[in-house]
Amino acid sequence: MQDRKKYSIWDQYRYTFDYLRKNTGVFSLAVCAGDAVLSILLPFLEAALAGVAAACLVSSGPAGQILAMAAGYIILLQTVRFLQSHVRQLRVKLLFLFRGKMGPELDKKSLEMDGQSLESTQGQQKRRAASRNLYSGNEQGIEAFAAGFWDILIHFGGLVVYGVIVGRYSLLLLLLLTLQTMCTAWFHSLAGKREYKMEEEARENLNGLMYLKRESIAPGNGKDIRLYRMDRWFLGEFHEWIGKVTALIDKGTTAVTAAGIAGAALAFIRNAAVYGWLIMEMAKGNLTLPVFLLYVGIVAGVEIWMNGLFDALQQSYVNKKIMDDYRDFMEYGVLKEDGEETLKNPGSIHEIRLEHICFRYGGSDADTIHDLNLTIRPGERLALVGLNGAGKTTLIKLLCGIYRPTQGKIYLDGQDMDTLTRKEVFKEFSVVFQDVFAFSFPLAENVSCLGTGQEDKKRLRESLEKAGLWEKAASLPKGPDTAMNKDLDEEGVSLSGGELQKLMLARALYKDAPTVILDEPAAALDPIAESEMYEKYDAMLQAKTGIFISHRLSSTRFCDRILFMEKGRIVEEGDHEYLMKQDGAYAGMFALQARYYRKKREEERIYE
């Protein structure tokens, strides 16, 4: 991913534990610290158990004293084991809940960030990468990163304790263990970086695999897949993409396996040397049996601590990268700070003025909108027409504040839109975009955009009646409270394309914003039906500003003014009669479309 911010490991730890403390309090930090202490103490007590038992057996003291000493040690060991187990469970629970509390933060960012950044390819990539921090289970992301810090502390602390014990007896033995540890760490570090690189490449290919899976089972694609025997093509693509992913994963696991083999070979050499030396020392009488057993347990423990430390460091390296992606997304997409001024005339019809507006999508080397100047009068019926790709939808997103201009200013009644809060700007516009769909919530919530029971019942019914959808809504199993689709409710109902268009109109009417924009919601209809629908919409928009967008010129003849757009510029402007008299681009395209539709209707009559 390009332009990804990176943070130091210490900065990520500071961020994580600041957030942990703010959301769960110091109790969670105390629990983690307690778990670290107990997790270091418990293995030492277990390693020393054999030595303590041997000491009891060779002791010449009274039997009762020996039994009391052995029983006391066992009780201490079991108590520490019990405490460590329960404190570890509590740590896992607290860190899991901590990760869960971060979910709304990511969702809030996605919902409130500027539309341009979120819709961009880079924004979508960053959003997917950030989601791994919270939604990839407890083995990846911030939960694993926080746990990994304590695991590193535990294993490093264990190595220090064991190292001090070994060093007090033999510095040479400590040096041997340290060298072997450093060599093994180097092998694992190389393997870890290789594995992470392969996983990143595999994940990029996995997006292609997920696309194939999604499209192959999409209900709307079933007809084409079966009629055109595309199943063979899909299976071939599945095989190819799965091969790419598994090959990359295999490279990563091969590196880890090689590092493991190298580490095991070094461990074998170390154990042979260390155990051989300990046996010789005991044979010479320099070590008693209890001390020998203690050091055997300590040396074995060093290997366990060492392997645990390598794993914890490797996981922290991987999860630190995931944390980088998360914070990178959380700081992405704020092009300009939200304004603080309030709108002088909220809810009234506005004069909207655009001065020298330019807009360029991120990553593009050319403007989509070029030095555009436009004034929309209060209550005007305005049409934006032109071929697909002329910049009509982009201009609408600029008008209603979803996008911010690259250059230039937009004014509402003379107030610079950049000085207003986005929430205030959004309240002034109702937009029905091209892709009409219903969220899988109750129909009433789709119209009001409010939670169940929060809508105005009278206003809801009036909006549905004006849109021509009330009879359908009333006939549903639960009336307007019936869920749309079956994603969240098995009893949900799916609306037809025409009903969805009425639903979107009802939503716009319920919001009752002073400016209503229709961005080709009827593009799937034939020209006559689209024209009739637009005129019906126009009749409903009393005392409002209406902006109608279409690439079919006949659909917007009723408008006060028509703007013909080409390549991000307004090339012609006027009402229908005026533009036809000018005999320019608008008139030429109108005549061409008229001939096409006349020919099409004649062909349909022939086949009837």
mmCIF file of C-alpha atoms in Angstrom, residues 212-227 234 485-487 494:
data_model
loop_
_atom_site.group_PDB
_atom_site.id
_atom_site.type_symbol
_atom_site.label_atom_id
_atom_site.label_comp_id
_atom_site.label_asym_id
_atom_site.label_seq_id
_atom_site.Cartn_x
_atom_site.Cartn_y
_atom_site.Cartn_z
ATOM 1 C CA LEU A 212 -14.387 -14.329 -7.502
ATOM 2 C CA LYS A 213 -16.150 -15.987 -4.590
ATOM 3 C CA ARG A 214 -18.504 -13.036 -4.141
ATOM 4 C CA GLU A 215 -19.406 -12.754 -7.820
ATOM 5 C CA SER A 216 -19.805 -16.509 -8.357
ATOM 6 C CA ILE A 217 -22.561 -16.763 -5.725
ATOM 7 C CA ALA A 218 -24.281 -13.391 -6.303
ATOM 8 C CA PRO A 219 -27.939 -14.169 -7.168
ATOM 9 C CA GLY A 220 -28.014 -11.597 -9.956
ATOM 10 C CA ASN A 221 -25.129 -13.294 -11.760
ATOM 11 C CA GLY A 222 -26.628 -16.783 -11.767
ATOM 12 C CA LYS A 223 -28.422 -16.420 -15.110
ATOM 13 C CA ASP A 224 -25.339 -15.316 -17.058
ATOM 14 C CA ILE A 225 -23.074 -17.880 -15.399
ATOM 15 C CA ARG A 226 -25.362 -20.739 -16.374
ATOM 16 C CA LEU A 227 -26.454 -19.561 -19.816
ATOM 17 C CA PHE A 234 -14.793 -19.245 -12.766
ATOM 18 C CA ASN A 485 -34.335 -8.089 2.362
ATOM 19 C CA LYS A 486 -33.411 -11.174 4.374
ATOM 20 C CA ASP A 487 -29.892 -10.318 5.539
ATOM 21 C CA SER A 494 -37.441 -7.439 -1.221
#
